[in-house]
PDB file of C-alpha atoms in Angstrom:
ATOM      1  CA  UNK A   1     -58.674  81.156 117.176  1.00 46.00           C
ATOM      2  CA  UNK A   2     -55.571  81.921 119.235  1.00 46.00           C
ATOM      3  CA  UNK A   3     -55.536  80.792 122.873  1.00 45.00           C
ATOM      4  CA  UNK A   4     -53.300  82.760 125.271  1.00 43.00           C
ATOM      5  CA  UNK A   5     -52.317  80.951 128.422  1.00 43.00           C
ATOM      6  CA  UNK A   6     -49.909  83.716 129.522  1.00 37.00           C
ATOM      7  CA  UNK A   7     -49.854  87.105 127.825  1.00 38.00           C
ATOM      8  CA  UNK A   8     -47.952  89.474 130.056  1.00 38.00           C
ATOM      9  CA  UNK A   9     -45.738  91.720 127.988  1.00 38.00           C
ATOM     10  CA  UNK A  10     -44.441  94.452 130.315  1.00 38.00           C
ATOM     11  CA  UNK A  11     -45.132  97.945 129.069  1.00 35.00           C
ATOM     12  CA  UNK A  12     -42.822 100.958 129.045  1.00 35.00           C
ATOM     13  CA  UNK A  13     -39.758  98.984 127.992  1.00 33.00           C
ATOM     14  CA  UNK A  14     -36.881 100.591 126.159  1.00 34.00           C
ATOM     15  CA  UNK A  15     -36.840  98.729 122.852  1.00 39.00           C
ATOM     16  CA  UNK A  16     -33.103  98.604 122.316  1.00 42.00           C
ATOM     17  CA  UNK A  17     -32.549  96.994 125.713  1.00 56.00           C
ATOM     18  CA  UNK A  18     -35.455  94.553 125.677  1.00 82.00           C
ATOM     19  CA  UNK A  19     -35.531  90.868 124.772  1.00 89.00           C
ATOM     20  CA  UNK A  20     -38.908  89.225 124.287  1.00 93.00           C
ATOM     21  CA  UNK A  21     -39.416  85.518 124.952  1.00 95.00           C
ATOM     22  CA  UNK A  22     -42.459  83.793 123.526  1.00 95.00           C
ATOM     23  CA  UNK A  23     -43.186  80.084 123.927  1.00 96.00           C
ATOM     24  CA  UNK A  24     -46.026  79.119 121.624  1.00 95.00           C
ATOM     25  CA  UNK A  25     -47.513  76.417 119.473  1.00 96.00           C
ATOM     26  CA  UNK A  26     -46.963  77.852 116.034  1.00 96.00           C
ATOM     27  CA  UNK A  27     -46.217  77.224 112.383  1.00 96.00           C
ATOM     28  CA  UNK A  28     -43.638  79.212 110.439  1.00 96.00           C
ATOM     29  CA  UNK A  29     -43.304  80.047 106.749  1.00 95.00           C
ATOM     30  CA  UNK A  30     -40.340  81.691 105.104  1.00 93.00           C
ATOM     31  CA  UNK A  31     -40.787  83.464 101.774  1.00 90.00           C
ATOM     32  CA  UNK A  32     -37.739  84.825  99.977  1.00 84.00           C
ATOM     33  CA  UNK A  33     -35.107  83.482  97.623  1.00 78.00           C
ATOM     34  CA  UNK A  34     -36.281  80.048  98.782  1.00 80.00           C
ATOM     35  CA  UNK A  35     -39.366  78.891 100.646  1.00 87.00           C
ATOM     36  CA  UNK A  36     -39.483  76.855 103.843  1.00 90.00           C
ATOM     37  CA  UNK A  37     -42.227  75.644 106.152  1.00 94.00           C
ATOM     38  CA  UNK A  38     -42.210  74.549 109.787  1.00 94.00           C
ATOM     39  CA  UNK A  39     -45.405  72.678 110.710  1.00 96.00           C
ATOM     40  CA  UNK A  40     -47.262  73.355 113.924  1.00 96.00           C
ATOM     41  CA  UNK A  41     -45.341  72.537 117.113  1.00 96.00           C
ATOM     42  CA  UNK A  42     -44.399  74.161 120.444  1.00 96.00           C
ATOM     43  CA  UNK A  43     -41.408  76.463 119.957  1.00 96.00           C
ATOM     44  CA  UNK A  44     -39.453  79.295 121.523  1.00 96.00           C
ATOM     45  CA  UNK A  45     -39.496  82.628 119.670  1.00 96.00           C
ATOM     46  CA  UNK A  46     -36.777  85.149 120.538  1.00 94.00           C
ATOM     47  CA  UNK A  47     -37.181  88.801 119.599  1.00 93.00           C
ATOM     48  CA  UNK A  48     -33.864  90.434 120.441  1.00 88.00           C
ATOM     49  CA  UNK A  49     -33.042  94.048 121.130  1.00 83.00           C
ATOM     50  CA  UNK A  50     -31.216  94.328 117.802  1.00 80.00           C
ATOM     51  CA  UNK A  51     -34.482  93.533 116.002  1.00 84.00           C
ATOM     52  CA  UNK A  52     -33.633  89.957 115.039  1.00 89.00           C
ATOM     53  CA  UNK A  53     -36.264  87.227 115.348  1.00 94.00           C
ATOM     54  CA  UNK A  54     -35.391  83.543 115.689  1.00 93.00           C
ATOM     55  CA  UNK A  55     -37.422  80.372 116.214  1.00 95.00           C
ATOM     56  CA  UNK A  56     -35.997  77.553 118.334  1.00 94.00           C
ATOM     57  CA  UNK A  57     -36.892  73.946 119.111  1.00 92.00           C
ATOM     58  CA  UNK A  58     -35.898  72.055 122.251  1.00 87.00           C
ATOM     59  CA  UNK A  59     -32.796  70.620 120.577  1.00 81.00           C
ATOM     60  CA  UNK A  60     -30.071  71.683 118.080  1.00 69.00           C
ATOM     61  CA  UNK A  61     -28.152  73.497 120.845  1.00 67.00           C
ATOM     62  CA  UNK A  62     -28.020  77.214 120.002  1.00 71.00           C
ATOM     63  CA  UNK A  63     -28.941  76.957 116.312  1.00 82.00           C
ATOM     64  CA  UNK A  64     -32.435  78.252 115.425  1.00 89.00           C
ATOM     65  CA  UNK A  65     -34.837  76.466 113.101  1.00 91.00           C
ATOM     66  CA  UNK A  66     -35.364  79.693 111.207  1.00 92.00           C
ATOM     67  CA  UNK A  67     -34.552  83.345 111.756  1.00 90.00           C
ATOM     68  CA  UNK A  68     -34.484  86.852 110.327  1.00 90.00           C
ATOM     69  CA  UNK A  69     -31.423  88.990 110.879  1.00 86.00           C
ATOM     70  CA  UNK A  70     -31.582  92.763 111.433  1.00 83.00           C
ATOM     71  CA  UNK A  71     -32.464  95.217 110.116  1.00 87.00           C
ATOM     72  CA  UNK A  72     -36.017  93.950 109.892  1.00 89.00           C
ATOM     73  CA  UNK A  73     -39.512  94.905 111.076  1.00 90.00           C
ATOM     74  CA  UNK A  74     -42.065  92.907 113.055  1.00 91.00           C
ATOM     75  CA  UNK A  75     -45.793  93.399 112.533  1.00 91.00           C
ATOM     76  CA  UNK A  76     -48.110  91.464 114.815  1.00 89.00           C
ATOM     77  CA  UNK A  77     -51.271  91.883 112.737  1.00 79.00           C
ATOM     78  CA  UNK A  78     -54.394  90.713 114.575  1.00 75.00           C
ATOM     79  CA  UNK A  79     -52.271  89.020 117.235  1.00 69.00           C
ATOM     80  CA  UNK A  80     -52.271  85.538 115.747  1.00 90.00           C
ATOM     81  CA  UNK A  81     -49.996  86.187 112.776  1.00 94.00           C
ATOM     82  CA  UNK A  82     -46.573  87.838 112.987  1.00 94.00           C
ATOM     83  CA  UNK A  83     -44.865  89.052 109.823  1.00 94.00           C
ATOM     84  CA  UNK A  84     -41.149  89.726 109.999  1.00 94.00           C
ATOM     85  CA  UNK A  85     -39.755  91.444 106.894  1.00 93.00           C
ATOM     86  CA  UNK A  86     -36.247  92.607 106.015  1.00 90.00           C
ATOM     87  CA  UNK A  87     -35.113  95.296 103.571  1.00 88.00           C
ATOM     88  CA  UNK A  88     -34.804  92.731 100.794  1.00 88.00           C
ATOM     89  CA  UNK A  89     -38.490  91.875 101.025  1.00 91.00           C
ATOM     90  CA  UNK A  90     -37.915  88.444 102.550  1.00 92.00           C
ATOM     91  CA  UNK A  91     -40.605  87.478 105.040  1.00 93.00           C
ATOM     92  CA  UNK A  92     -40.888  85.202 108.026  1.00 94.00           C
ATOM     93  CA  UNK A  93     -44.564  84.535 108.782  1.00 95.00           C
ATOM     94  CA  UNK A  94     -45.272  83.082 112.228  1.00 96.00           C
ATOM     95  CA  UNK A  95     -48.794  81.806 112.860  1.00 96.00           C
ATOM     96  CA  UNK A  96     -49.452  81.533 116.599  1.00 95.00           C
ATOM     97  CA  UNK A  97     -52.032  78.965 117.666  1.00 95.00           C
ATOM     98  CA  UNK A  98     -51.494  78.910 121.422  1.00 94.00           C
ATOM     99  CA  UNK A  99     -49.252  81.220 123.438  1.00 94.00           C
ATOM    100  CA  UNK A 100     -47.873  79.494 126.537  1.00 95.00           C
ATOM    101  CA  UNK A 101     -45.581  82.297 127.694  1.00 95.00           C
ATOM    102  CA  UNK A 102     -44.929  85.865 126.605  1.00 93.00           C
ATOM    103  CA  UNK A 103     -42.588  88.146 128.520  1.00 94.00           C
ATOM    104  CA  UNK A 104     -40.016  90.890 127.966  1.00 91.00           C
ATOM    105  CA  UNK A 105     -36.807  91.452 129.878  1.00 90.00           C
ATOM    106  CA  UNK A 106     -34.297  94.298 130.012  1.00 85.00           C
ATOM    107  CA  UNK A 107     -30.829  92.801 129.892  1.00 81.00           C
ATOM    108  CA  UNK A 108     -28.955  96.106 129.884  1.00 75.00           C
ATOM    109  CA  UNK A 109     -25.645  96.715 128.159  1.00 71.00           C
ATOM    110  CA  UNK A 110     -23.653  93.513 127.696  1.00 67.00           C
ATOM    111  CA  UNK A 111     -19.957  93.764 128.671  1.00 63.00           C
ATOM    112  CA  UNK A 112     -18.965  91.295 125.951  1.00 57.00           C
ATOM    113  CA  UNK A 113     -17.279  87.939 126.112  1.00 49.00           C
ATOM    114  CA  UNK A 114     -13.991  87.712 127.971  1.00 51.00           C
ATOM    115  CA  UNK A 115     -12.097  84.586 126.961  1.00 49.00           C
ATOM    116  CA  UNK A 116     -10.041  83.861 130.076  1.00 49.00           C
ATOM    117  CA  UNK A 117      -7.688  86.772 129.511  1.00 56.00           C
ATOM    118  CA  UNK A 118      -5.962  85.097 126.580  1.00 72.00           C
ATOM    119  CA  UNK A 119      -4.751  88.318 124.928  1.00 82.00           C
ATOM    120  CA  UNK A 120      -3.420  89.717 128.203  1.00 84.00           C
ATOM    121  CA  UNK A 121      -1.742  86.410 128.996  1.00 85.00           C
ATOM    122  CA  UNK A 122      -0.247  86.199 125.492  1.00 88.00           C
ATOM    123  CA  UNK A 123       1.214  89.655 126.008  1.00 90.00           C
ATOM    124  CA  UNK A 124       2.704  88.633 129.345  1.00 90.00           C
ATOM    125  CA  UNK A 125       4.140  85.389 127.988  1.00 90.00           C
ATOM    126  CA  UNK A 126       5.576  86.991 124.857  1.00 92.00           C
ATOM    127  CA  UNK A 127       7.153  89.825 126.835  1.00 92.00           C
ATOM    128  CA  UNK A 128       8.786  87.258 129.089  1.00 91.00           C
ATOM    129  CA  UNK A 129       9.950  85.242 126.055  1.00 90.00           C
ATOM    130  CA  UNK A 130      10.600  88.082 123.631  1.00 93.00           C
ATOM    131  CA  UNK A 131      13.180  85.958 121.807  1.00 91.00           C
ATOM    132  CA  UNK A 132      10.193  84.110 120.328  1.00 90.00           C
ATOM    133  CA  UNK A 133      10.068  86.960 117.786  1.00 93.00           C
ATOM    134  CA  UNK A 134      13.688  86.395 116.792  1.00 91.00           C
ATOM    135  CA  UNK A 135      17.181  85.965 118.133  1.00 92.00           C
ATOM    136  CA  UNK A 136      18.571  89.108 119.697  1.00 94.00           C
ATOM    137  CA  UNK A 137      15.236  90.757 120.472  1.00 95.00           C
ATOM    138  CA  UNK A 138      15.070  92.719 123.747  1.00 95.00           C
ATOM    139  CA  UNK A 139      12.081  94.139 125.589  1.00 96.00           C
ATOM    140  CA  UNK A 140      11.652  97.887 126.100  1.00 96.00           C
ATOM    141  CA  UNK A 141       8.327  97.594 127.948  1.00 95.00           C
ATOM    142  CA  UNK A 142       4.829  96.206 127.886  1.00 93.00           C
ATOM    143  CA  UNK A 143       1.824  98.534 127.479  1.00 92.00           C
ATOM    144  CA  UNK A 144       3.984 101.322 126.051  1.00 95.00           C
ATOM    145  CA  UNK A 145       1.872 104.493 126.462  1.00 93.00           C
ATOM    146  CA  UNK A 146       0.873 106.668 123.509  1.00 91.00           C
ATOM    147  CA  UNK A 147      -1.687 109.425 123.023  1.00 89.00           C
ATOM    148  CA  UNK A 148      -4.073 106.964 121.364  1.00 89.00           C
ATOM    149  CA  UNK A 149      -3.622 104.053 123.751  1.00 90.00           C
ATOM    150  CA  UNK A 150      -0.949 101.618 124.890  1.00 93.00           C
ATOM    151  CA  UNK A 151       1.101  99.533 122.471  1.00 95.00           C
ATOM    152  CA  UNK A 152       1.047  95.910 123.631  1.00 94.00           C
ATOM    153  CA  UNK A 153       4.806  95.437 123.454  1.00 96.00           C
ATOM    154  CA  UNK A 154       7.649  97.761 122.437  1.00 97.00           C
ATOM    155  CA  UNK A 155      10.989  96.052 121.870  1.00 97.00           C
ATOM    156  CA  UNK A 156      14.190  96.158 119.808  1.00 96.00           C
ATOM    157  CA  UNK A 157      15.429  93.643 117.291  1.00 96.00           C
ATOM    158  CA  UNK A 158      18.992  92.341 116.968  1.00 94.00           C
ATOM    159  CA  UNK A 159      19.955  95.425 114.927  1.00 95.00           C
ATOM    160  CA  UNK A 160      18.619  97.797 117.573  1.00 95.00           C
ATOM    161  CA  UNK A 161      15.575  98.888 115.548  1.00 97.00           C
ATOM    162  CA  UNK A 162      12.425  99.658 117.513  1.00 97.00           C
ATOM    163  CA  UNK A 163       9.571  97.178 117.029  1.00 97.00           C
ATOM    164  CA  UNK A 164       5.922  97.693 118.008  1.00 97.00           C
ATOM    165  CA  UNK A 165       3.972  94.485 118.564  1.00 97.00           C
ATOM    166  CA  UNK A 166       0.181  94.296 118.462  1.00 95.00           C
ATOM    167  CA  UNK A 167      -1.211  91.093 119.976  1.00 93.00           C
ATOM    168  CA  UNK A 168      -4.624  89.586 119.247  1.00 93.00           C
ATOM    169  CA  UNK A 169      -6.256  86.260 119.911  1.00 89.00           C
ATOM    170  CA  UNK A 170      -7.680  86.345 116.393  1.00 90.00           C
ATOM    171  CA  UNK A 171      -5.874  88.613 113.965  1.00 93.00           C
ATOM    172  CA  UNK A 172      -8.258  90.529 111.733  1.00 94.00           C
ATOM    173  CA  UNK A 173      -8.137  93.712 109.642  1.00 94.00           C
ATOM    174  CA  UNK A 174      -9.144  95.907 112.598  1.00 93.00           C
ATOM    175  CA  UNK A 175      -5.998  94.823 114.431  1.00 94.00           C
ATOM    176  CA  UNK A 176      -3.819  95.747 111.458  1.00 95.00           C
ATOM    177  CA  UNK A 177      -5.458  99.170 111.307  1.00 95.00           C
ATOM    178  CA  UNK A 178      -4.813  99.625 115.029  1.00 94.00           C
ATOM    179  CA  UNK A 179      -1.137  98.771 114.636  1.00 96.00           C
ATOM    180  CA  UNK A 180      -0.928 101.149 111.643  1.00 96.00           C
ATOM    181  CA  UNK A 181      -2.122 104.041 113.816  1.00 95.00           C
ATOM    182  CA  UNK A 182       0.431 103.201 116.508  1.00 95.00           C
ATOM    183  CA  UNK A 183       3.258 103.076 113.974  1.00 96.00           C
ATOM    184  CA  UNK A 184       2.292 106.428 112.459  1.00 95.00           C
ATOM    185  CA  UNK A 185       2.459 107.995 115.917  1.00 94.00           C
ATOM    186  CA  UNK A 186       5.609 106.232 117.145  1.00 96.00           C
ATOM    187  CA  UNK A 187       7.516 107.110 113.992  1.00 95.00           C
ATOM    188  CA  UNK A 188       7.121 110.795 114.844  1.00 94.00           C
ATOM    189  CA  UNK A 189       9.362 110.268 117.877  1.00 93.00           C
ATOM    190  CA  UNK A 190      13.003 110.742 116.787  1.00 94.00           C
ATOM    191  CA  UNK A 191      14.177 108.666 119.761  1.00 93.00           C
ATOM    192  CA  UNK A 192      12.235 105.643 118.495  1.00 95.00           C
ATOM    193  CA  UNK A 193      12.072 106.028 114.714  1.00 95.00           C
ATOM    194  CA  UNK A 194      12.230 104.123 112.526  1.00 96.00           C
ATOM    195  CA  UNK A 195       9.677 101.791 114.120  1.00 97.00           C
ATOM    196  CA  UNK A 196       8.556  98.615 112.380  1.00 97.00           C
ATOM    197  CA  UNK A 197       5.459  96.608 113.215  1.00 97.00           C
ATOM    198  CA  UNK A 198       4.781  92.994 114.147  1.00 97.00           C
ATOM    199  CA  UNK A 199       1.215  91.713 114.071  1.00 97.00           C
ATOM    200  CA  UNK A 200       1.026  88.686 116.378  1.00 94.00           C
ATOM    201  CA  UNK A 201      -1.981  86.438 116.985  1.00 92.00           C
ATOM    202  CA  UNK A 202      -3.004  82.853 117.565  1.00 91.00           C
ATOM    203  CA  UNK A 203      -4.762  82.950 114.213  1.00 92.00           C
ATOM    204  CA  UNK A 204      -4.345  85.531 111.448  1.00 95.00           C
ATOM    205  CA  UNK A 205      -7.075  85.880 108.845  1.00 95.00           C
ATOM    206  CA  UNK A 206      -5.865  85.833 105.211  1.00 95.00           C
ATOM    207  CA  UNK A 207      -7.163  89.356 104.492  1.00 95.00           C
ATOM    208  CA  UNK A 208      -5.397  90.707 107.582  1.00 95.00           C
ATOM    209  CA  UNK A 209      -2.144  89.023 106.563  1.00 96.00           C
ATOM    210  CA  UNK A 210      -2.338  90.544 103.066  1.00 96.00           C
ATOM    211  CA  UNK A 211      -2.986  94.031 104.465  1.00 96.00           C
ATOM    212  CA  UNK A 212      -0.237  93.743 107.088  1.00 96.00           C
ATOM    213  CA  UNK A 213       2.300  92.536 104.523  1.00 96.00           C
ATOM    214  CA  UNK A 214       1.310  95.336 102.143  1.00 96.00           C
ATOM    215  CA  UNK A 215       2.030  97.855 104.902  1.00 95.00           C
ATOM    216  CA  UNK A 216       5.452  96.395 105.651  1.00 96.00           C
ATOM    217  CA  UNK A 217       4.473  94.600 108.869  1.00 97.00           C
ATOM    218  CA  UNK A 218       5.603  91.135 109.878  1.00 96.00           C
ATOM    219  CA  UNK A 219       3.013  88.529 110.898  1.00 96.00           C
ATOM    220  CA  UNK A 220       3.718  86.037 113.672  1.00 94.00           C
ATOM    221  CA  UNK A 221       1.377  83.191 114.644  1.00 94.00           C
ATOM    222  CA  UNK A 222       1.614  82.514 118.374  1.00 90.00           C
ATOM    223  CA  UNK A 223       1.103  79.094 119.902  1.00 87.00           C
ATOM    224  CA  UNK A 224      -0.531  79.954 123.214  1.00 77.00           C
ATOM    225  CA  UNK A 225      -0.190  76.454 124.662  1.00 75.00           C
ATOM    226  CA  UNK A 226       3.466  76.204 123.629  1.00 78.00           C
ATOM    227  CA  UNK A 227       4.278  79.598 125.142  1.00 80.00           C
ATOM    228  CA  UNK A 228       2.444  78.690 128.306  1.00 74.00           C
ATOM    229  CA  UNK A 229       4.145  75.309 128.489  1.00 65.00           C
ATOM    230  CA  UNK A 230       7.714  76.557 128.082  1.00 48.00           C
ATOM    231  CA  UNK A 231       9.725  75.617 131.142  1.00 46.00           C
ATOM    232  CA  UNK A 232      10.747  78.628 133.170  1.00 45.00           C
ATOM    233  CA  UNK A 233      14.458  78.498 133.828  1.00 46.00           C
ATOM    234  CA  UNK A 234      14.490  81.715 135.828  1.00 41.00           C
ATOM    235  CA  UNK A 235      15.279  81.637 139.539  1.00 37.00           C
ATOM    236  CA  UNK A 236      15.722  77.885 139.349  1.00 37.00           C
ATOM    237  CA  UNK A 237      17.448  76.287 142.365  1.00 35.00           C
ATOM    238  CA  UNK A 238      18.127  72.899 140.785  1.00 34.00           C
TER     239      UNK A 238
END
């Protein structure tokens, strides 16, 4: 028989915004390509707004003991057994013995993680040290406006050709696609064309590098700490 010490799930919640926290003594069985069993113990169960369910112990930092990624469905049965099933038929069966806490919370829309403005700072540093891209490079402007958004840096190389630079902290395929759209638009301007592209990032994924190279773009790996640590010889008195 299940014993509920606290069972106060707020009603009227909007599912996609709600996270449910359950602390319970429970056992967990996973049935799928492999099988796994967690014996009875007090644990934290997280049911997130995206539909995922994860079971945590009071250690292992952020890593769950077991989980089911979305899309999946949760059926609570008679209240003591939860069955979480994904589209592949894999199941996570949680047997609740004693519920110590059960609550739901609306977290709202998350703004996302901002990593200390690294991309913006990279743009600023690279614009100030545009010769990092090659000898003879000169800056036209940062945040060059276009109809589909600003290009991080627009500059000219030693031969006077226009260069559009897209800067990312981590260079992935999406960034290459973004630069491709900018180049297609910029190359319609007879005052700028021909415009070549430079994809610059602290780290460039192999797939992104292959795609960028295939589209005629150059890839540049930026050392953020080195750029930041370069001595500034401007306006120096001594």
